[in-house]
PDB file of C-alpha atoms and ligand atoms in Angstrom:
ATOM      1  CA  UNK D   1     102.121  90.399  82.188  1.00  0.00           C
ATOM      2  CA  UNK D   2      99.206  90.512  84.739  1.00  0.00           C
ATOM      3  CA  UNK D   3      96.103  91.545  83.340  1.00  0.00           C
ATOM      4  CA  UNK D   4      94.799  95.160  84.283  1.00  0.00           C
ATOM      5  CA  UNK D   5      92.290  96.921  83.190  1.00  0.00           C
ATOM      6  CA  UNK D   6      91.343 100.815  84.484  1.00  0.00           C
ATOM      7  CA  UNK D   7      88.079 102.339  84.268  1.00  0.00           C
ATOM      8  CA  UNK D   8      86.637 105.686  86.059  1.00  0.00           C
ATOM      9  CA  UNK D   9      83.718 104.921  88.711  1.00  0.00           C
ATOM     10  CA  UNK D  10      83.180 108.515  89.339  1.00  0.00           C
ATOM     11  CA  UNK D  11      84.615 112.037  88.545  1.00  0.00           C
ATOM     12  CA  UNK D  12      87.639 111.454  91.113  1.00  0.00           C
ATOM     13  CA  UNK D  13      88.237 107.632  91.223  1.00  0.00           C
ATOM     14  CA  UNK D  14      89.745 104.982  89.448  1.00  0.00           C
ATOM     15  CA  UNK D  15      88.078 101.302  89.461  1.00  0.00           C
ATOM     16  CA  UNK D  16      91.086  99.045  88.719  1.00  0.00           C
ATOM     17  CA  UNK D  17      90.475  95.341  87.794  1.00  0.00           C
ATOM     18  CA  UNK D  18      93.604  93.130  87.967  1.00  0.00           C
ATOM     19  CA  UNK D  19      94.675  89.590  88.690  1.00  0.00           C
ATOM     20  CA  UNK D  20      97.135  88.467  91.461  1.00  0.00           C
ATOM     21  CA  UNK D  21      97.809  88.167  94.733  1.00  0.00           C
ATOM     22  CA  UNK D  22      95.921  91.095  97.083  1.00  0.00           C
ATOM     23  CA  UNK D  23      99.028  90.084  99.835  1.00  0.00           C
ATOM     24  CA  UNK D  24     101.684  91.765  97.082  1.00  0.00           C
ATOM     25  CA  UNK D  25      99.091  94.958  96.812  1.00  0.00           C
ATOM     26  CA  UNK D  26     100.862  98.075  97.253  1.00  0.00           C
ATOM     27  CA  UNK D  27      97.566  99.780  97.955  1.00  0.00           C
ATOM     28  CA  UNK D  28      96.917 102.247 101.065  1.00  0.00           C
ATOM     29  CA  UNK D  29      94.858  99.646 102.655  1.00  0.00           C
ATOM     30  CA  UNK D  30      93.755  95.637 102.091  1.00  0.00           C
ATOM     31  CA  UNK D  31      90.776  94.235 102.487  1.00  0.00           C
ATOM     32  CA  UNK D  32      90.263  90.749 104.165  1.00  0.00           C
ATOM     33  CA  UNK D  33      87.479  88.035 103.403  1.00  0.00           C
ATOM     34  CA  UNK D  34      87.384  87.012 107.334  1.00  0.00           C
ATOM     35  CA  UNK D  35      85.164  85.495 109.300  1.00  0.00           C
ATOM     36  CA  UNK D  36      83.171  86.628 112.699  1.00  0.00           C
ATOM     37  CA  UNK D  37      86.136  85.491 114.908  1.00  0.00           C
ATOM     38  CA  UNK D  38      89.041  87.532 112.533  1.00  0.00           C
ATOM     39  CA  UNK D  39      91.739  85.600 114.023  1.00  0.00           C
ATOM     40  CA  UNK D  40      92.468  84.016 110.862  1.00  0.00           C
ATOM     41  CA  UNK D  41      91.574  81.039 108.736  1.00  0.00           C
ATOM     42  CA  UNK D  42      92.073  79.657 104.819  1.00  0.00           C
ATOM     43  CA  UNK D  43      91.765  81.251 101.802  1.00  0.00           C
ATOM     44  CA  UNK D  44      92.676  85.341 101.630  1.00  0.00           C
ATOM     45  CA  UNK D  45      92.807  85.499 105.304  1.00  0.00           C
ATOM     46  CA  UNK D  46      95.639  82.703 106.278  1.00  0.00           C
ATOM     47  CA  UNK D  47      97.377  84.259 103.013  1.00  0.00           C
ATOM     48  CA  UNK D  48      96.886  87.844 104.748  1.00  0.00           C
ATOM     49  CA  UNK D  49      97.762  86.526 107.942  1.00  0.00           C
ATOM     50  CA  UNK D  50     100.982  85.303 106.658  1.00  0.00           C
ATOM     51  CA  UNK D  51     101.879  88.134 104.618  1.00  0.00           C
ATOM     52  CA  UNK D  52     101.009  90.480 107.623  1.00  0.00           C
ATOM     53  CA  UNK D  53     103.107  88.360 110.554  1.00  0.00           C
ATOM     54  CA  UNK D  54     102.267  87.548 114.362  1.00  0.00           C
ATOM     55  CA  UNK D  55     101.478  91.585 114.371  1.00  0.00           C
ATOM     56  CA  UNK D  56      98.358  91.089 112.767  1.00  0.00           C
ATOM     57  CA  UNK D  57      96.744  88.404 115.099  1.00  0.00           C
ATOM     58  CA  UNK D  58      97.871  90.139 118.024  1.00  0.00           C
ATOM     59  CA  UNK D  59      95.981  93.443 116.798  1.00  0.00           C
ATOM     60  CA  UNK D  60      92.670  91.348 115.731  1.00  0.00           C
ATOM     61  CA  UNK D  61      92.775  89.441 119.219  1.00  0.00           C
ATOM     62  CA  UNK D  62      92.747  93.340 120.695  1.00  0.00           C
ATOM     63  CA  UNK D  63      89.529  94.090 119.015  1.00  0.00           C
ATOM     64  CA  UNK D  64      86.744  93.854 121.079  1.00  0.00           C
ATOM     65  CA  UNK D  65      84.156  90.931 121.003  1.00  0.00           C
ATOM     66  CA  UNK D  66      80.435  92.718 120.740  1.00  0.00           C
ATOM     67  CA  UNK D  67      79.572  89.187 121.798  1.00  0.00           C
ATOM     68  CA  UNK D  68      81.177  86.019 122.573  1.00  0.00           C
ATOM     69  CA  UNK D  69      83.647  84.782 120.045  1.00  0.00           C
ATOM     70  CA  UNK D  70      82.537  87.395 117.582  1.00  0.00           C
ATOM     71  CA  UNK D  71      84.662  90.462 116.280  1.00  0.00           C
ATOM     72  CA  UNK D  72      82.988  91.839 113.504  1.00  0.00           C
ATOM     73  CA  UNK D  73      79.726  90.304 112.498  1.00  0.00           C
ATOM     74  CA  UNK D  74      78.537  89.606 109.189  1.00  0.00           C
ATOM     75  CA  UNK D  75      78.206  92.727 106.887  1.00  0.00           C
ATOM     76  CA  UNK D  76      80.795  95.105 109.199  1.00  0.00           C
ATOM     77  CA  UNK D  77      84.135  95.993 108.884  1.00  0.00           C
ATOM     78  CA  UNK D  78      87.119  96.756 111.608  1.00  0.00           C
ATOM     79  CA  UNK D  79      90.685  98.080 110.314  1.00  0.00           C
ATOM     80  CA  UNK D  80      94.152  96.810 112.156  1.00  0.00           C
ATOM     81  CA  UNK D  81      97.379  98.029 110.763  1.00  0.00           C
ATOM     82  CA  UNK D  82      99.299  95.946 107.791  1.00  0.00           C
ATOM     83  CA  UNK D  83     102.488  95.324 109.620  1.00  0.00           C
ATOM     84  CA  UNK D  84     104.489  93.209 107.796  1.00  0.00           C
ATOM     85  CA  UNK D  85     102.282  94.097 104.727  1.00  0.00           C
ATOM     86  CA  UNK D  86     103.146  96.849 101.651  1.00  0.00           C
ATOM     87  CA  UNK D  87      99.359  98.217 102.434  1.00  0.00           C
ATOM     88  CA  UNK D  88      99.741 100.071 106.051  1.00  0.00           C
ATOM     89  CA  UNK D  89      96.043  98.860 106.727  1.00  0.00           C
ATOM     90  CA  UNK D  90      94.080  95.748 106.544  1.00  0.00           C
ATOM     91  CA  UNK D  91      90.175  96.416 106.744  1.00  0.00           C
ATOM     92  CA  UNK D  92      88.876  92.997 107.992  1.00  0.00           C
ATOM     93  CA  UNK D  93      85.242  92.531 106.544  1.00  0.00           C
ATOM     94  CA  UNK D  94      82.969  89.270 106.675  1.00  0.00           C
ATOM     95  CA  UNK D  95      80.674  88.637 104.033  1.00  0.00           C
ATOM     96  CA  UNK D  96      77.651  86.106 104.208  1.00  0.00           C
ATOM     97  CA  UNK D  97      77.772  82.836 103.137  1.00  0.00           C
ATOM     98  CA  UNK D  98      75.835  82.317  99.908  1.00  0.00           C
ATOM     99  CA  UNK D  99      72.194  81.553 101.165  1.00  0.00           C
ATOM    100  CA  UNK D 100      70.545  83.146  97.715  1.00  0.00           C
ATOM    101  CA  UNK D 101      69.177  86.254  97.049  1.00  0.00           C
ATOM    102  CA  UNK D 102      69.140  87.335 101.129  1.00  0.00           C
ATOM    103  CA  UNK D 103      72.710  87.283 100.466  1.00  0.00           C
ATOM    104  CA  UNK D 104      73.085  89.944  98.512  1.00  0.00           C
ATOM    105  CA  UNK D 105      72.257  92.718 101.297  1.00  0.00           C
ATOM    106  CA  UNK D 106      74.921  91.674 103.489  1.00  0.00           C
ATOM    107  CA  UNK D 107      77.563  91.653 100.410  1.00  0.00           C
ATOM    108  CA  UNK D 108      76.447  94.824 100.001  1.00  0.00           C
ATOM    109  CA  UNK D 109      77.408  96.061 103.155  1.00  0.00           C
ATOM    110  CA  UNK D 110      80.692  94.982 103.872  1.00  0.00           C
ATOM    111  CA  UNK D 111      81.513  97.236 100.735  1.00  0.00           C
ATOM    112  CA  UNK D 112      80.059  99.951 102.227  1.00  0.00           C
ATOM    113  CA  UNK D 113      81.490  99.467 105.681  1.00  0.00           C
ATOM    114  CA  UNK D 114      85.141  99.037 104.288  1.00  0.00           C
ATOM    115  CA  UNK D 115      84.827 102.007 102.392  1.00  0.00           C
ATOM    116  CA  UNK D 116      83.311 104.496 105.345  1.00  0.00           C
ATOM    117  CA  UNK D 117      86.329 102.661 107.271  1.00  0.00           C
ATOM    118  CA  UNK D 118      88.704 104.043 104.190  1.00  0.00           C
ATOM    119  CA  UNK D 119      86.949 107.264 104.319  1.00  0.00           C
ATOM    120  CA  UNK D 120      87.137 108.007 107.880  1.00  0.00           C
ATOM    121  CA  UNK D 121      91.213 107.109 108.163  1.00  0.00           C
ATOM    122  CA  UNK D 122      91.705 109.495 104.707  1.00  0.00           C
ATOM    123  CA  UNK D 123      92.750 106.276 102.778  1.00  0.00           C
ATOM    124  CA  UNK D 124      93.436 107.095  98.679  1.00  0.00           C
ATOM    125  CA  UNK D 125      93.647 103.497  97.395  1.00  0.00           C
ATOM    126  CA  UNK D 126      92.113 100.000  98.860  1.00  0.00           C
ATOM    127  CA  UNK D 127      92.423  96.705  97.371  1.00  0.00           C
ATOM    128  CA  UNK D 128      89.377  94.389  97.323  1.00  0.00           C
ATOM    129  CA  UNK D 129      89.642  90.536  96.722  1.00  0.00           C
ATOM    130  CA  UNK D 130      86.791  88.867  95.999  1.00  0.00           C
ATOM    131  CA  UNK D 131      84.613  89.083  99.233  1.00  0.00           C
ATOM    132  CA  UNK D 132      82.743  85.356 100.065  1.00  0.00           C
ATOM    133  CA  UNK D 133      83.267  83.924  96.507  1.00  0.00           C
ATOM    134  CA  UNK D 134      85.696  81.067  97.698  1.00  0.00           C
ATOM    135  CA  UNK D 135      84.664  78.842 100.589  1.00  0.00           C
ATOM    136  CA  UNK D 136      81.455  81.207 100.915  1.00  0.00           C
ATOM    137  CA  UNK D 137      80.099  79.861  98.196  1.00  0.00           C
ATOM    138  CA  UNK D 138      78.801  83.545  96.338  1.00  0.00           C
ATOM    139  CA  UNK D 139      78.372  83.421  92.686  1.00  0.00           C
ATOM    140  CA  UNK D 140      80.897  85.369  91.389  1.00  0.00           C
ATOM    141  CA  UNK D 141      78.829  87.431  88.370  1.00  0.00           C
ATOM    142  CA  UNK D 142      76.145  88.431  91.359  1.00  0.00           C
ATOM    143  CA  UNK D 143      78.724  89.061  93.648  1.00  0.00           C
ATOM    144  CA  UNK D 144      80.604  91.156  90.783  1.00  0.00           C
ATOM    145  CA  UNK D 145      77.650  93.257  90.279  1.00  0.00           C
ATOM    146  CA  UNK D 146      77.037  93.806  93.819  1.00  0.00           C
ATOM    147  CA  UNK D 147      80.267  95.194  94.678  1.00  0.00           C
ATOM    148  CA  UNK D 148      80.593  97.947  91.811  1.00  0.00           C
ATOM    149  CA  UNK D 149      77.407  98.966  92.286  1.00  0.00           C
ATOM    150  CA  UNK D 150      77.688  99.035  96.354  1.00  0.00           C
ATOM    151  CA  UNK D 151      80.941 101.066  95.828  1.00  0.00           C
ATOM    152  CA  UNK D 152      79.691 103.286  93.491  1.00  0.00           C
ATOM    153  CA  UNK D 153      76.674 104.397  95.974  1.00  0.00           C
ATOM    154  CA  UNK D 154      79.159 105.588  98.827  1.00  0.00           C
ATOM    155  CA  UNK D 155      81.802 107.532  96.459  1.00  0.00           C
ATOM    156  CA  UNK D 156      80.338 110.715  97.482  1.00  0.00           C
ATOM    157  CA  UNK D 157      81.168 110.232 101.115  1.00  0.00           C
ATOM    158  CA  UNK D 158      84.717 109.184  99.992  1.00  0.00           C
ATOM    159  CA  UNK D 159      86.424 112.413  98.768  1.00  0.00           C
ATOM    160  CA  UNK D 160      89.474 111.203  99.352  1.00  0.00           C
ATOM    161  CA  UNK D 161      89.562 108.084  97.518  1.00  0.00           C
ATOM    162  CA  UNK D 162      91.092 108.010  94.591  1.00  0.00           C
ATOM    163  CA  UNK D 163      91.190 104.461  93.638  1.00  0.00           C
ATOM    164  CA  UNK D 164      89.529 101.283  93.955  1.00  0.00           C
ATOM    165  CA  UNK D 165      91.041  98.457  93.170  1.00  0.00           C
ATOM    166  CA  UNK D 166      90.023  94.239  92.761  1.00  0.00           C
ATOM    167  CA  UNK D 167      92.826  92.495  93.035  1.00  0.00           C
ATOM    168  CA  UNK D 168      91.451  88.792  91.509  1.00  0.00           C
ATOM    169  CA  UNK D 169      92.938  85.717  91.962  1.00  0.00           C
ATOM    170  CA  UNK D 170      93.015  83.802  89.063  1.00  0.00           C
ATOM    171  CA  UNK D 171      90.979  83.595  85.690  1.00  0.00           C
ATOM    172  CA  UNK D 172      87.434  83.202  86.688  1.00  0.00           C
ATOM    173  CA  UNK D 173      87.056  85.765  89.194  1.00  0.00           C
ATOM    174  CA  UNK D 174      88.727  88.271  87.290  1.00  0.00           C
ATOM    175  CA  UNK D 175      86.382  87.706  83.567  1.00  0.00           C
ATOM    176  CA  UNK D 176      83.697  87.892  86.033  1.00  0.00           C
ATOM    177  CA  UNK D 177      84.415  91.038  86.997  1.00  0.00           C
ATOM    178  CA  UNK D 178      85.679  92.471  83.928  1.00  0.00           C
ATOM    179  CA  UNK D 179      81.991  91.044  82.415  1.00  0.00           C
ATOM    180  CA  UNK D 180      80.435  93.462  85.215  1.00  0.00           C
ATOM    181  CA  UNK D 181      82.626  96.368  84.798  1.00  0.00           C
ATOM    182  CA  UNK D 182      82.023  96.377  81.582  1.00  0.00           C
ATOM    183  CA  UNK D 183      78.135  96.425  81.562  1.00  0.00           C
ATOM    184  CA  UNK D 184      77.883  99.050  84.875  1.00  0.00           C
ATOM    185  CA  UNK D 185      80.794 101.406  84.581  1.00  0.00           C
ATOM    186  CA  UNK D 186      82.105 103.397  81.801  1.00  0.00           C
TER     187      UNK D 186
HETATM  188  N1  LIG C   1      94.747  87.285  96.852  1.00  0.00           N
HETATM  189  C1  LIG C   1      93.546  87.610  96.324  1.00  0.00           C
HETATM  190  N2  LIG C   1      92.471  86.794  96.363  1.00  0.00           N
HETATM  191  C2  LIG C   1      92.637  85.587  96.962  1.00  0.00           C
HETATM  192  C3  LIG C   1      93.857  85.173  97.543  1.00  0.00           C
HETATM  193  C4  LIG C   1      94.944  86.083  97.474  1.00  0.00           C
HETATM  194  N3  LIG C   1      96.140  85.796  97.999  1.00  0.00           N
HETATM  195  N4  LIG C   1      93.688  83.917  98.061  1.00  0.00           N
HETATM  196  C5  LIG C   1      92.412  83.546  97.783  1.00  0.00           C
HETATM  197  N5  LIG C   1      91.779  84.552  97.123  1.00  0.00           N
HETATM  198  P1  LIG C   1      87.932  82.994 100.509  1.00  0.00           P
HETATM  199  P2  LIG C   1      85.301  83.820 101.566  1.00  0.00           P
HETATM  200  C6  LIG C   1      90.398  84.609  96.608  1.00  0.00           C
HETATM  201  O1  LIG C   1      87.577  81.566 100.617  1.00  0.00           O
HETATM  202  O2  LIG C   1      84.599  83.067 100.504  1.00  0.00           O
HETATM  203  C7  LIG C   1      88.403  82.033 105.295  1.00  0.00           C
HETATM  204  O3  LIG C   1      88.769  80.829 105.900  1.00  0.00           O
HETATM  205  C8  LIG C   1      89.654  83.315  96.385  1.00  0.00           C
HETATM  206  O4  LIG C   1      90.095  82.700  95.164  1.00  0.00           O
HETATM  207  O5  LIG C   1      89.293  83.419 100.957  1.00  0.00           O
HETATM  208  O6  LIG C   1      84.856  85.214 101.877  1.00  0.00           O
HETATM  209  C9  LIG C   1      87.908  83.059 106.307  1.00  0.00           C
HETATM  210  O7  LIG C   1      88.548  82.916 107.558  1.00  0.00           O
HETATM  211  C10 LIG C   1      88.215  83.820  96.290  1.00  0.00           C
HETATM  212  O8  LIG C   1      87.958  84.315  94.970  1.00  0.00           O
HETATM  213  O9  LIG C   1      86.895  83.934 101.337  1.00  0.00           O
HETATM  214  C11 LIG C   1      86.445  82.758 106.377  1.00  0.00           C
HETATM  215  O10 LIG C   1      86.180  81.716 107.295  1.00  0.00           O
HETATM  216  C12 LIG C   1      88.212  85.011  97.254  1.00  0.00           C
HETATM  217  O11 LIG C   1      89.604  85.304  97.529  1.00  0.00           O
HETATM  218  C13 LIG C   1      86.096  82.310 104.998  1.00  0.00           C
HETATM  219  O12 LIG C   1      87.318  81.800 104.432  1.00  0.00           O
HETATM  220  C14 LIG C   1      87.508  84.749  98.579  1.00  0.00           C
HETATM  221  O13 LIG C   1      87.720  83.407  98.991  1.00  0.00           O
HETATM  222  C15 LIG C   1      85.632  83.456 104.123  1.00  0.00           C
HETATM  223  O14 LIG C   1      85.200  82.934 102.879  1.00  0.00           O
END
């Protein structure tokens, strides 16, 4: 049995913690740890990329560059369609590399981006993996923290929402943020 555990981050939506594979997630929309380029790389994004099929490359290459060789720059978000994918969205978002505590703004804000993304395409449920704690290098407790807390601030503006979910791959990540849920949210 994968592990799951539910809780309620506000008076319409579910926060759901589990362990697995985010490329499997049936949610409405994925997100993607990418980088500034977003035409793929290791970790969640080659396994997204994958998942998703040549669709997916072709529909990152067609977003536009706000400057040379960069897509979506640190902290932002940009949504494609899933293709090949269960989810009929991916939200691409780039988190910082783990440079201390100036990192934590930018983590902050790739929540917040993918979820005004979610908002503004009427999305109900969206999967998060954990954003820049593999090659990226972010703690994963601070980086737990960050992201239920960032998520939590921008519910209002997401009436449509009606689940969040962390889809964690593998023990650590997900007792880290079980160890968070547990001390922010109900
Ligand atoms: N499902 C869910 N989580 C996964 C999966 C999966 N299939 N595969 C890995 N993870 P990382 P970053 C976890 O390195 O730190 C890429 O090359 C992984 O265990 O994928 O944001 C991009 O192109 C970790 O907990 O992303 C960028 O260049 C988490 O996903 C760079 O890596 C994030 O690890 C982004 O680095």
């Amino acid at each position: 049995m994968t592990p799951v555990r539910r809780f309620s981050l506000g008076p319409q939506t579910a926060l759901v913690l589990e362990q697995g594979d985010i490329t499997r997630s049936d949610a409405d929309a994925i997100v993607n740890a990418a980088n500034e380029r977003m035409l793929g790389g290791g970790g969640v994004d080659g396994a997204i990329h994958r998942a998703a099929g040549p669709g997916l490359r072709e529909a990152c290459e067609a977003v536009a560059e706000v400057r040379p060789g960069v897509r979506c720059p640190t902290g932002e978000a940009r949504i494609t369609p899933g293709f090949d994918l269960k989810a009929r969205w991916v939200i691409h978002t780039v988190g910082p590399v783990y440079r201390g505590a100036a990192s934590a703004a930018p983590l902050a804000s790739c929540y917040r981006s993918c979820l005004r993304l979610a908002a503004e395409h009427g999305i109900g449920t969206i999967a998060f993996p954990a954003i820049s704690c593999g090659v990226y290098g972010y703690p994963r407790g601070e980086a737990a923290e960050i992201s239920l807390r960032s998520c939590r601030e921008v519910l209002a503006a997401a009436p449509e929402l009606r689940e969040i979910r962390f889809v964690l791959f593998g023990d650590e990540p997900y007792a880290a943020w079980l160890q968070a849920a547990e001390a922010l949210v109900r």
